[in-house]
Coordinates of C-alpha atoms and ligand atoms in Angstrom, one line a residue:
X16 CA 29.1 -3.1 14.9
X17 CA 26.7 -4.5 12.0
X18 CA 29.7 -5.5 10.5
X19 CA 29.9 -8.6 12.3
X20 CA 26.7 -9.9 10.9
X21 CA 27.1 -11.8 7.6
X22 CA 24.5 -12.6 5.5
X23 CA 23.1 -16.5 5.9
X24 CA 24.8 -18.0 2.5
X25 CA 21.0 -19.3 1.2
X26 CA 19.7 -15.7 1.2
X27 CA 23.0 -14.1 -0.7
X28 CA 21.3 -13.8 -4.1
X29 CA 18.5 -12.2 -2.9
X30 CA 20.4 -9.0 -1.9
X31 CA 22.0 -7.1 -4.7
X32 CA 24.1 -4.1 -4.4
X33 CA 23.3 -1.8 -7.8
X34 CA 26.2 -1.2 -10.0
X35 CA 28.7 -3.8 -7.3
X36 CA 27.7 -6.9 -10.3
X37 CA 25.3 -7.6 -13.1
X38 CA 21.6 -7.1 -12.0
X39 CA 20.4 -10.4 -10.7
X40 CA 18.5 -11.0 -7.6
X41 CA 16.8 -14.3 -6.7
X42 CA 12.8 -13.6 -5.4
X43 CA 9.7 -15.4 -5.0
X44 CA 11.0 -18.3 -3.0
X45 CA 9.5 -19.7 0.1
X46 CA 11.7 -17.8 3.1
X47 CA 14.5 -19.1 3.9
X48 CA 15.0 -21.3 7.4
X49 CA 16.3 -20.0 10.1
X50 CA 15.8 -16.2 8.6
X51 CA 13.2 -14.2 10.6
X52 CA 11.3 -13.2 7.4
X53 CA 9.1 -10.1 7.6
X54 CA 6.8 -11.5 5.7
X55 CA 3.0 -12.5 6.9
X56 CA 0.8 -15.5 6.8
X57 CA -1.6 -16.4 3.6
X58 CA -4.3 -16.1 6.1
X59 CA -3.1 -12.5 6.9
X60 CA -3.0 -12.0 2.7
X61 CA -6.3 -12.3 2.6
X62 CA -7.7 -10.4 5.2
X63 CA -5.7 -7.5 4.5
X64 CA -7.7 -7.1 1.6
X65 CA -11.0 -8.3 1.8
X66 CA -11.5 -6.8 5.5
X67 CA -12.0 -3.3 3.9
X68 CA -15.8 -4.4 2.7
X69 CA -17.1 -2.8 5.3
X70 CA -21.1 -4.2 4.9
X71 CA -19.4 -7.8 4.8
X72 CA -19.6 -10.1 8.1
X73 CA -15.9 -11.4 8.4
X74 CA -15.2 -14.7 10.3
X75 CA -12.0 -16.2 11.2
X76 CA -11.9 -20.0 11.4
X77 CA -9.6 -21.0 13.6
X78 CA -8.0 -20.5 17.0
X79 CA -8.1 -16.7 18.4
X80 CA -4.8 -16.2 18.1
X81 CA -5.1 -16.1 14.4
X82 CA -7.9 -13.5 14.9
X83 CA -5.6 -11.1 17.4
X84 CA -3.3 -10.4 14.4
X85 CA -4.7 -7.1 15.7
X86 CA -7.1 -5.8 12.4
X87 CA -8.6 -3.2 14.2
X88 CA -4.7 -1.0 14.4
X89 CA -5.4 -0.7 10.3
X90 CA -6.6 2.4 9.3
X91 CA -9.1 1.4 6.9
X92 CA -11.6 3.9 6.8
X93 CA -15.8 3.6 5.8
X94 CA -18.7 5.7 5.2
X95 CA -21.1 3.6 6.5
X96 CA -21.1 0.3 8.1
X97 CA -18.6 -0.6 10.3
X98 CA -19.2 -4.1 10.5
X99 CA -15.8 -5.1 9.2
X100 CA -14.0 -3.6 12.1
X101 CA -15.3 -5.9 14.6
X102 CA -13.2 -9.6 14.6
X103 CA -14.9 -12.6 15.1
X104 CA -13.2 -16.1 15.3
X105 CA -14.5 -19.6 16.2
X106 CA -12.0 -19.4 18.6
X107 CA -11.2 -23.4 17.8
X108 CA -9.8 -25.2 20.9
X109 CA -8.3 -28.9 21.4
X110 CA -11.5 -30.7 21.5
X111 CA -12.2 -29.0 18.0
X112 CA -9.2 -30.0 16.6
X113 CA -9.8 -33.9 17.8
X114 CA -13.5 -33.7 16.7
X115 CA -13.6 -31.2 13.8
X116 CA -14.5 -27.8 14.0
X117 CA -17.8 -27.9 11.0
X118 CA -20.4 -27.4 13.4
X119 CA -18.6 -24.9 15.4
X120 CA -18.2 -22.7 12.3
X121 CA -21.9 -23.5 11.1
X122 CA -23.4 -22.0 14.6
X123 CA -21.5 -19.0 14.7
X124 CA -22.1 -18.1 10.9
X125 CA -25.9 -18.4 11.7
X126 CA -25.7 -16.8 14.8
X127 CA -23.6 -13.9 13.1
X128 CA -25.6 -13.4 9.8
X129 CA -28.6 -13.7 12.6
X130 CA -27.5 -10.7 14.7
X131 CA -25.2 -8.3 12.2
X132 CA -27.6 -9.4 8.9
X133 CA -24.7 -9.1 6.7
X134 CA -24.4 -8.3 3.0
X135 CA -22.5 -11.2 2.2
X136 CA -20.2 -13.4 4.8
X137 CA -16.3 -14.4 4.2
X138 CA -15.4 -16.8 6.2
X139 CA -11.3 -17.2 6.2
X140 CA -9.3 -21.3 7.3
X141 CA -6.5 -20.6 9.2
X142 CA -3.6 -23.1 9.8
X143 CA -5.6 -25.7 11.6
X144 CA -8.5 -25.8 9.3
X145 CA -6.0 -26.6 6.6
X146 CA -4.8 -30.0 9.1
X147 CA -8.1 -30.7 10.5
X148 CA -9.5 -30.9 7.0
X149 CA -12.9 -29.1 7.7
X150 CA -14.7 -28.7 4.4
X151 CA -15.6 -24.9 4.4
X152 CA -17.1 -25.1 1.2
X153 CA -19.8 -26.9 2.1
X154 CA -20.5 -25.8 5.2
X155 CA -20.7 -22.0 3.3
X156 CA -22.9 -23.7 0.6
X157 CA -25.2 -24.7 3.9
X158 CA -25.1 -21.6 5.7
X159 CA -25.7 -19.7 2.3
X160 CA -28.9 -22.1 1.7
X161 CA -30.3 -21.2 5.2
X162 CA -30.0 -17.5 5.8
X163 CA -29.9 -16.2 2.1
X164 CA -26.9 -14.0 2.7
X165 CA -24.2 -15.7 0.1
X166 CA -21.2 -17.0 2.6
X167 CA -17.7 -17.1 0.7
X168 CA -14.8 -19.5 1.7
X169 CA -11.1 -18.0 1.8
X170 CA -9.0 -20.5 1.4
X171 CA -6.4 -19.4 3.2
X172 CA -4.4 -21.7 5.7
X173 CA -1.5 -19.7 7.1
X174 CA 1.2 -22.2 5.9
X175 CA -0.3 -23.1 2.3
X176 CA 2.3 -20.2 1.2
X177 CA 3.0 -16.5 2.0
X178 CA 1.1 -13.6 1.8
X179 CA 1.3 -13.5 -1.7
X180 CA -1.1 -16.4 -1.9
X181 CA -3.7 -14.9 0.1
X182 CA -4.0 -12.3 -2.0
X183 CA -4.7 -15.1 -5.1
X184 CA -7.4 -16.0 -2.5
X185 CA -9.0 -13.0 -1.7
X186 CA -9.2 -12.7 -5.6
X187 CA -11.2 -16.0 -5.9
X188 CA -13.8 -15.1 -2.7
X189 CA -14.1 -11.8 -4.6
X190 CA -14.5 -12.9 -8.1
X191 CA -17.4 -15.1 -6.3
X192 CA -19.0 -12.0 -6.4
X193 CA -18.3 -9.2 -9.4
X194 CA -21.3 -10.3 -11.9
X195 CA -24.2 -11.5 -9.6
X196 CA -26.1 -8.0 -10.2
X197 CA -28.5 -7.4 -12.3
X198 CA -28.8 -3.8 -12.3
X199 CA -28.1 -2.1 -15.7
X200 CA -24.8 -0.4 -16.3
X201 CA -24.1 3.5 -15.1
X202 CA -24.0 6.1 -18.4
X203 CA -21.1 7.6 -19.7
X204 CA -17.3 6.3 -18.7
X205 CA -16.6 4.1 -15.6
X206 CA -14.0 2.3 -13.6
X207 CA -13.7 0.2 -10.5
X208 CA -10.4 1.2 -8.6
X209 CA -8.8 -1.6 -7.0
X210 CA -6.4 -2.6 -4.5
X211 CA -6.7 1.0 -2.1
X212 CA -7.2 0.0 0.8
X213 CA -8.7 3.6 1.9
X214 CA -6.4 3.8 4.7
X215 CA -7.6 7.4 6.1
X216 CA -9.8 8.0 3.9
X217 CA -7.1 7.6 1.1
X218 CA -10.0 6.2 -1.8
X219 CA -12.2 9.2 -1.1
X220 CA -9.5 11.3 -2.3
X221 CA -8.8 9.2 -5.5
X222 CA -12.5 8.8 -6.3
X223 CA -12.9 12.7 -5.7
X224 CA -10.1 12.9 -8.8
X225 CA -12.2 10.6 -10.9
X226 CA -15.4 12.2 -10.6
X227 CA -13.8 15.4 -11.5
X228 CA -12.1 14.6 -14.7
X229 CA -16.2 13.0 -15.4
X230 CA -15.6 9.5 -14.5
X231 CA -18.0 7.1 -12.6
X232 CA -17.1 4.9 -10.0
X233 CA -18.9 1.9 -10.1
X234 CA -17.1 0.6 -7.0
X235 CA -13.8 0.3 -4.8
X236 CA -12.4 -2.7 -4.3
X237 CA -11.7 -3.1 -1.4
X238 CA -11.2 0.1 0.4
X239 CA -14.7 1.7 1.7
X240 CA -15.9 -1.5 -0.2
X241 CA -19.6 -2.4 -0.2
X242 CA -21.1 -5.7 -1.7
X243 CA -23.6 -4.2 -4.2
X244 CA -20.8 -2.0 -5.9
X245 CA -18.8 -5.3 -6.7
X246 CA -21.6 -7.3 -8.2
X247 CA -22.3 -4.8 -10.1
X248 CA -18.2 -4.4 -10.8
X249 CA -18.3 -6.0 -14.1
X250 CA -20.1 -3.2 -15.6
X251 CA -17.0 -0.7 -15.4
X252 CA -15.1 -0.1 -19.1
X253 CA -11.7 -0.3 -16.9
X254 CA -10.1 -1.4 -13.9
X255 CA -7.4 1.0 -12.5
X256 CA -5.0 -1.3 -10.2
X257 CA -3.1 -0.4 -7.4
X258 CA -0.9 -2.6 -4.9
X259 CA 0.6 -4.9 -7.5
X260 CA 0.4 -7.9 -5.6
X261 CA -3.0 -7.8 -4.4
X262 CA -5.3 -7.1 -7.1
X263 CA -4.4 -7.9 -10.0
X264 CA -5.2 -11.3 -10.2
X265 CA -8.6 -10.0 -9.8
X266 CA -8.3 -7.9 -12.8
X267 CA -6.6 -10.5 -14.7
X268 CA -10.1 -12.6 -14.1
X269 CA -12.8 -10.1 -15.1
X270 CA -10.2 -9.2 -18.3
X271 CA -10.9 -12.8 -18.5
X272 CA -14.7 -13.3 -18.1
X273 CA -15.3 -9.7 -18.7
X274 CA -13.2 -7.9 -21.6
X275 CA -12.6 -5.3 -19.5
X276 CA -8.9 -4.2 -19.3
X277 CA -6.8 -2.5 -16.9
X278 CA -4.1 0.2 -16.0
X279 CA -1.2 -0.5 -13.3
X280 CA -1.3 3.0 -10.9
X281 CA 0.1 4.2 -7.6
X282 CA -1.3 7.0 -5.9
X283 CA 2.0 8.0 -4.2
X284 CA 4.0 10.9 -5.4
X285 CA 3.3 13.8 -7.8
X286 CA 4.7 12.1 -10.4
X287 CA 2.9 8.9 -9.9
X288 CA -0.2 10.6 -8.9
X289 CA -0.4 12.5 -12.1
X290 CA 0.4 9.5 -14.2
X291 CA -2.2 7.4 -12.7
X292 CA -5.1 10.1 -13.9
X293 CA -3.7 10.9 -17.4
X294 CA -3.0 7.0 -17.7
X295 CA -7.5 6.7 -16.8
X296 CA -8.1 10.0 -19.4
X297 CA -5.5 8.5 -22.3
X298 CA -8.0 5.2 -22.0
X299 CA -11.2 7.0 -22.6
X300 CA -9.8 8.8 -25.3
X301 CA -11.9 11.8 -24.4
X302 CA -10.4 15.2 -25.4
X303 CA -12.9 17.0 -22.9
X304 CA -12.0 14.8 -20.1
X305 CA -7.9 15.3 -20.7
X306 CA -8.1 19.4 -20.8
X307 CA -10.3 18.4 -16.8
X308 CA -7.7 16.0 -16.0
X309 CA -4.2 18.1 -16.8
X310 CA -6.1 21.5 -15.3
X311 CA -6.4 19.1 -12.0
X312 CA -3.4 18.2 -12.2
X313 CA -1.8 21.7 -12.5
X314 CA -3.9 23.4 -9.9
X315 CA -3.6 20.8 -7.8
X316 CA 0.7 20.8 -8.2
X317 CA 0.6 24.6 -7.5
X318 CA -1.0 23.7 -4.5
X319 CA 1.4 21.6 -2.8
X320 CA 4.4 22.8 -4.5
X321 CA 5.5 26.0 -2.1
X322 CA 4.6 23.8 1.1
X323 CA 6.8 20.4 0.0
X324 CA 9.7 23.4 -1.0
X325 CA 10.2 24.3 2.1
X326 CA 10.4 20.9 3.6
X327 CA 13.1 19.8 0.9
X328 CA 15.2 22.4 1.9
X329 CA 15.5 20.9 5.3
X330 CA 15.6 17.4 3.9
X331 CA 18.5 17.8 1.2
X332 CA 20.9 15.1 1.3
X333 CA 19.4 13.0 3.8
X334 CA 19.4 9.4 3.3
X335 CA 16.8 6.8 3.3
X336 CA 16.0 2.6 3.1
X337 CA 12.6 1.8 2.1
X338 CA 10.9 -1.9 3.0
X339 CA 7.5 -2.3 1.8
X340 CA 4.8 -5.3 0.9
X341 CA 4.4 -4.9 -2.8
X342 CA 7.4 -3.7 -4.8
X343 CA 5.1 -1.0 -6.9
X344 CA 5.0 1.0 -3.8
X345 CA 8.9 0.9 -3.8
X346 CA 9.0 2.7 -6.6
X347 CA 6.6 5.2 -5.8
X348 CA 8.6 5.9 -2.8
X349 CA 11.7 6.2 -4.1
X350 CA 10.9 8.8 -6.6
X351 CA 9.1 10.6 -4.1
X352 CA 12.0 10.6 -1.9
X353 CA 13.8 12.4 -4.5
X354 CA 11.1 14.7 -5.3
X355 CA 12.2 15.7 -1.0
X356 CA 16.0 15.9 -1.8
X357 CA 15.9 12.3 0.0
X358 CA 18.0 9.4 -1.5
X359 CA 17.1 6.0 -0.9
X360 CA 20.1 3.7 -0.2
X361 CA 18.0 0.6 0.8
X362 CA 14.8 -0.6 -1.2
X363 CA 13.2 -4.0 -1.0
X364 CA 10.3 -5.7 -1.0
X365 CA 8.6 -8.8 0.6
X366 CA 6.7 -10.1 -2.1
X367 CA 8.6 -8.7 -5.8
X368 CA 8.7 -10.5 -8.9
X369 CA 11.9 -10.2 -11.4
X370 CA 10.0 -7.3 -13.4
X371 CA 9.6 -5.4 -10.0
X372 CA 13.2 -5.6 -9.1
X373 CA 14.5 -4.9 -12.7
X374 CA 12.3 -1.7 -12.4
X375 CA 13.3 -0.8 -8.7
X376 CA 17.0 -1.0 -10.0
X377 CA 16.7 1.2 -12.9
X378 CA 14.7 3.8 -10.8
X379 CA 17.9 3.5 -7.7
X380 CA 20.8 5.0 -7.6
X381 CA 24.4 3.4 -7.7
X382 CA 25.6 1.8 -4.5
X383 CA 21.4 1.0 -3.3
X384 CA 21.3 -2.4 -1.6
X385 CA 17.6 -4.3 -3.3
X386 CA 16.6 -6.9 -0.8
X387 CA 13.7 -9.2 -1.2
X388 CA 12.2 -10.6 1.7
X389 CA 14.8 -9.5 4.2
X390 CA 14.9 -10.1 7.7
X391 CA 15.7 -7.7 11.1
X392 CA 19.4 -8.3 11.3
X393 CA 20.2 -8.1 7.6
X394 CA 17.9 -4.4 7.7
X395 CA 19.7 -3.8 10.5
X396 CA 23.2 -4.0 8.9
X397 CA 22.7 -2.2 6.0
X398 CA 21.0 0.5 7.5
X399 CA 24.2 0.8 9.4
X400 CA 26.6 0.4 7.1
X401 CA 24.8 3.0 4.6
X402 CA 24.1 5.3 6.8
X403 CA 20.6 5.5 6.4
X404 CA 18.6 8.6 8.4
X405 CA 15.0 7.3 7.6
X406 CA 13.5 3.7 7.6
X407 CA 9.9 3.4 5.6
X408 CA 8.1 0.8 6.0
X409 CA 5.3 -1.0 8.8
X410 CA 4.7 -2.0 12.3
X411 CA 7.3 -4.9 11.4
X412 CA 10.0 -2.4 10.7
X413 CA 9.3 0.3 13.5
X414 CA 11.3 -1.9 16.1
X415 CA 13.9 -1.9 13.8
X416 CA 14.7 1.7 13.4
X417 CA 13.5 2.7 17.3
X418 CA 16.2 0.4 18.5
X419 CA 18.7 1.3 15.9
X420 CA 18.0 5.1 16.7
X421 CA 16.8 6.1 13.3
X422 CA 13.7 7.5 12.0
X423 CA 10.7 6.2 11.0
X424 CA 7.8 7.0 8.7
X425 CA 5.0 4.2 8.5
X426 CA 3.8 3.6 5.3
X427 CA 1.9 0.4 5.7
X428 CA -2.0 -0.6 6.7
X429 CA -1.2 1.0 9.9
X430 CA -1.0 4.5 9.5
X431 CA -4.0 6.6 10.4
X432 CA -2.8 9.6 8.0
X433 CA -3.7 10.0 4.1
X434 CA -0.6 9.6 2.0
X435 CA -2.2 8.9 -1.0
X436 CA -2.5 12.1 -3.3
X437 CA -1.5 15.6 -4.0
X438 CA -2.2 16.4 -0.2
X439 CA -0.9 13.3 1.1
X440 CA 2.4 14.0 -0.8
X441 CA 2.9 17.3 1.6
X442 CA 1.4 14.7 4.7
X443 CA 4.6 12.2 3.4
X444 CA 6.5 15.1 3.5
X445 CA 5.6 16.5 6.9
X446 CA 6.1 13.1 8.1
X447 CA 9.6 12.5 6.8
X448 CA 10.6 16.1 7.8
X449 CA 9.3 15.7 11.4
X450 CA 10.9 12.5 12.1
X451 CA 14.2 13.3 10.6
X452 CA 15.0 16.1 11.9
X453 CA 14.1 15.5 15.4
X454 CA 16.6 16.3 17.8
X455 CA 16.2 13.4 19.1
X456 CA 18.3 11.0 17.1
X457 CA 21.5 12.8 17.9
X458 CA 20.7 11.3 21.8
X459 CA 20.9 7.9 20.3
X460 CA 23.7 5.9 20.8
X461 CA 24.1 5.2 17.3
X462 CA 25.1 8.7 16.3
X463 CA 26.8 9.5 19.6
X464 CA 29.1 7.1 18.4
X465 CA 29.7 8.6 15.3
X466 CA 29.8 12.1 16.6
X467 CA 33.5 12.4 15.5
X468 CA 32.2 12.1 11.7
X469 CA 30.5 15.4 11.3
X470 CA 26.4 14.3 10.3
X471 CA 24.4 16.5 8.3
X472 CA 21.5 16.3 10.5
X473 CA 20.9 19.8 12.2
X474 CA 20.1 19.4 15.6
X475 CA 17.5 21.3 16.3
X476 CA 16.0 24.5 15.1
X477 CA 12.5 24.8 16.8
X478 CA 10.0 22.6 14.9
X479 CA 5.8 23.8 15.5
X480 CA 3.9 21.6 16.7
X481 CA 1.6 21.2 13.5
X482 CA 3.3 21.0 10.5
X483 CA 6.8 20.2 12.0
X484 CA 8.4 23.4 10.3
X485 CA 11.2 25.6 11.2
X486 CA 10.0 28.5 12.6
X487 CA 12.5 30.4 11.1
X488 CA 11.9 28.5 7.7
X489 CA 12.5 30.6 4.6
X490 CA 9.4 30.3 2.4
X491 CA 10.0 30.3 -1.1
X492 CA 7.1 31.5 -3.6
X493 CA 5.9 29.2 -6.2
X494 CA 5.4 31.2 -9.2
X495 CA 2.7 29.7 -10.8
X496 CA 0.4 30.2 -8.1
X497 CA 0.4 34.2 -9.6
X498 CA 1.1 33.2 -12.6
X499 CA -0.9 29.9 -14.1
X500 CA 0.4 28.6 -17.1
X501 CA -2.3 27.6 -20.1
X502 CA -3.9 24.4 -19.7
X503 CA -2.0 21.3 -21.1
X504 CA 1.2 23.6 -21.7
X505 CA 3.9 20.9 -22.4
X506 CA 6.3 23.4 -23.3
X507 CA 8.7 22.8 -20.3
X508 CA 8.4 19.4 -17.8
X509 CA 7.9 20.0 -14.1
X510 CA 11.3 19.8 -12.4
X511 CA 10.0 18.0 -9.7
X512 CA 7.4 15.4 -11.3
X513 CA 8.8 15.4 -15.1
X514 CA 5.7 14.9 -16.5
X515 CA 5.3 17.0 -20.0
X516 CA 1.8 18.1 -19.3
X517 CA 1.7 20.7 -16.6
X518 CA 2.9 24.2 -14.7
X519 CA 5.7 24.9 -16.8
X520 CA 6.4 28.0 -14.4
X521 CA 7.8 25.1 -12.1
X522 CA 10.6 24.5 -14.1
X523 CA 11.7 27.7 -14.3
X524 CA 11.5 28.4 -10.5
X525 CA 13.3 24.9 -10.1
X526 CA 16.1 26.0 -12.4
X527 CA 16.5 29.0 -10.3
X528 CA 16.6 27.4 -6.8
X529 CA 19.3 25.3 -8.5
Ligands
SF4_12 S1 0.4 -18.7 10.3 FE1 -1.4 -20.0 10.6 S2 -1.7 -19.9 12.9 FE2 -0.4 -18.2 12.3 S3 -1.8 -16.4 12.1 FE3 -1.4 -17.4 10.0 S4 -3.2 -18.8 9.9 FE4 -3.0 -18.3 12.0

């Protein structure tokens, strides 16, 4: 059926099929016409990730519509204030357009910082604020002068670029802020993690890590965010940087202003997991802290290990396309796939730069399809024509694979369920597992079709309702729950997350499986 459906000639060298030619893939061009690209606005850039500082008043300049780009389905979680879950817009209308919309803005910041008494105020131009020409800054400099609560411009108009570029906005509202406390630094060593987003309460769990190899967190930016923590940001001795795209500028600004360097992490996967906290300890250069970090890391593997077993078993040899924001994610996903017995077939990205794709390649297998900045029909046909069981990716994508009668695991903003982690790897797991290998994809037209060509998904033994299992699901015993190896053996690497400095009894029970 997909067949049919070419690929628009201006978008073939941005799709590359590994090991077909020479790597070369075109990215970080504007979309191209007349291709439904699933990428966002600049204004939505922004506001993905400053909307986590939860203490902060946010305003949207601009007609409502801009403002229903629905914030409050995110899962960004806080401890405290919820302030940044409410949306307020100027809600701009014709007359505002003809006559400017300064004075609309002005009243409602007052009125806002009046009522909520923010921490600080980010006020974000859409579209028409870029044609109108209001001048944001000065209004902000006025509103900042009359209440004393600092109000930041985004400069963000929706069609200034893509989502990309509201991300090099957000950085300059934020780096607005990191410096403007005087409070002395924290004792001992300290880091500011950026760019987690805390989506169900994903951060807590990373900070929890931190503190327990001995590490302060001097603030999150911008998940569970909090103004005081990021004036005070410049104190930390490192910045540890997730979601390529969206931080790092800011990191690149206080290496800048600040000295202080930074480490490129994911929290996704054991084997990116465990990288990410021996990558902080190797920094600090604290023996004390790497014997806490690799005991986390092994007791915290033996954990998860038996329960994600069981769920590769049922996953071996499935197939999977990943689509995701930032390529680092891609990445992570891909080797967590494999970590499931999942292959990924399709991987792409809406915002990758050359470096991204050149890693994404060498991580994918012969015969993957790398798209950047794809569009519905092109997903659609190479999900298809690969044979994909499993589409990862965001509330774009879900339509996608719904109609298309393949699962779906949501790994975007949206989600209300911790990935992130050693326990969020078995919630990934549970997730993939449960939509997989539903029996209700062998219903869909797409494999009734294909019936004649014998599938490898089992219909149906009885799943529970919690963790999705077979109820009949062998259970096979990790050994190194009875039997711990010494801390920082790197006699043997894990079989699963290949890294040298843990649980060498999981080798040996991988080897045996095999
Ligand atoms: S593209 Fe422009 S009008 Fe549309 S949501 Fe973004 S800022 Fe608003």
């Amino acid at each position: 059926m997909r067949e049919a459906i070419d690929i628009l000639d201006a978008r073939r060298r941005q799709v590359h099929t590994k090991g077909a030619q020479p790597f070369q893939l075109d990215c970080e061009k504007h979309s191209v016409a007349g291709s439904v690209s699933q990428r966002a606005c600049v204004f939505c850039g922004s506001r993905v990730v400053l909307y986590p500082i939860t203490d902060a008043l946010h305003l949207v300049h601009g007609p409502i519509g801009c403002a229903a780009y629905t914030w409050d389905i995110r899962g960004a979680q806080s401890s405290g204030s919820q302030l940044h879950r409410m949306s307020f817009s100027t809600d701009l209308r014709e007359k505002d357009v003809i006559y400017g919309g300064e004075k609309k803005c002005e009243t409602a910041l007052i009125e806002l910082i009046g009522r909520y008494r923010p921490k600080a105020a980010f006020v974000y131009a859409t579209c028409i604020v870029g044609l109108i020409g209001d001048d944001l800054e000065a209004v902000c400099r006025r509103v900042t002068a009359q209440t004393g609560v600092e109000t930041i411009p985004v400069h963000s108009e929706g069609f200034a670029g893509s989502k990309k570029d509201g991300y090099t906005a957000a950085c300059a509202a934020l780096d607005r802020l990191v410096g403007s406390s005087e409070s002395p630094p924290p004792d001992g060593p300290s880091i500011n993690i950026l760019g987690d987003f805390n989506i169900a309460g994903e951060t807590w769990v990373i900070r929890d890590y931190y503190e327990r190899m001995g590490v302060n967190v001097i603030s999150t930016i911008t998940g569970d965010g909090r103004v005081d923590d990021i004036r005070r940001a410049h104190h930390a001795q490192l910045n540890v940087v997730q979601c390529s795209g969206s931080m790092k500028g800011l990191a690149r600004l206080m290496k800048q202003k600040y000295d202080i360097p930074f480490v490129h992490v994911s929290y996704f996967g054991l084997e990116d997991v465990s990288k990410a906290l021996y990558d902080v300890a190797e920094t600090f250069n604290d023996p004390a802290m790497m014997q806490r970090t690799k005991r986390l890391v092994r007791d915290e593997i033996s954990a998860v290990m038996p329960r994600l077993r069981r769920y590769r078993d049922a996953l071996q040899g499935k197939k999977a396309a990943v689509y995701t924001g930032g390529a680092f994610k891609a990445f992570s996903l891909v080797r967590s796939l494999r970590t499931l017995g999942v292959q990924t077939v399709i991987a792409g990205s809406q915002t990758g730069n050359p470096q991204d794709y050149q890693q994404l390649e060498s991580l994918c297998d012969d015969g993957t399809v790398l798209l950047d900045d794809t569009n519905p029909l092109e997903l659609a046909k190479f999900i298809d024509q690969t044979g994909a069981d499993l589409l990862i990716g965001g509330v774009k994508e879900r339509p996608i694979a719904y109609k298309l009668g393949v699962a779906f695991c949501d790994h975007n903003h949206e989600r209300k369920r911790c990935l992130a982690g050693y326990e969020g790897m078995v919630n990934f797991a549970n997730e993939v597992y449960s939509s997989v290998c539903s029996p209700v994809w062998s219903l869909s037209p797409r494999k009734q079709h294909a019936s004649s060509v014998k599938r490898s998904i089992a219909p149906g033994p009885l799943v529970t309702a919690d963790a999705g299992l077979p109820l009949n699901a062998k259970v096979p015993q990790c050994p190194t729950a009875a039997t711990a190896p010494s801390p920082g053996s790197d006699s043997q690497a894990c079989g699963v997350c290949q890294l040298k400095a843990h649980c060498s009894g999981l080798a040996a029970q991988e080897t045996e499986t095999a």
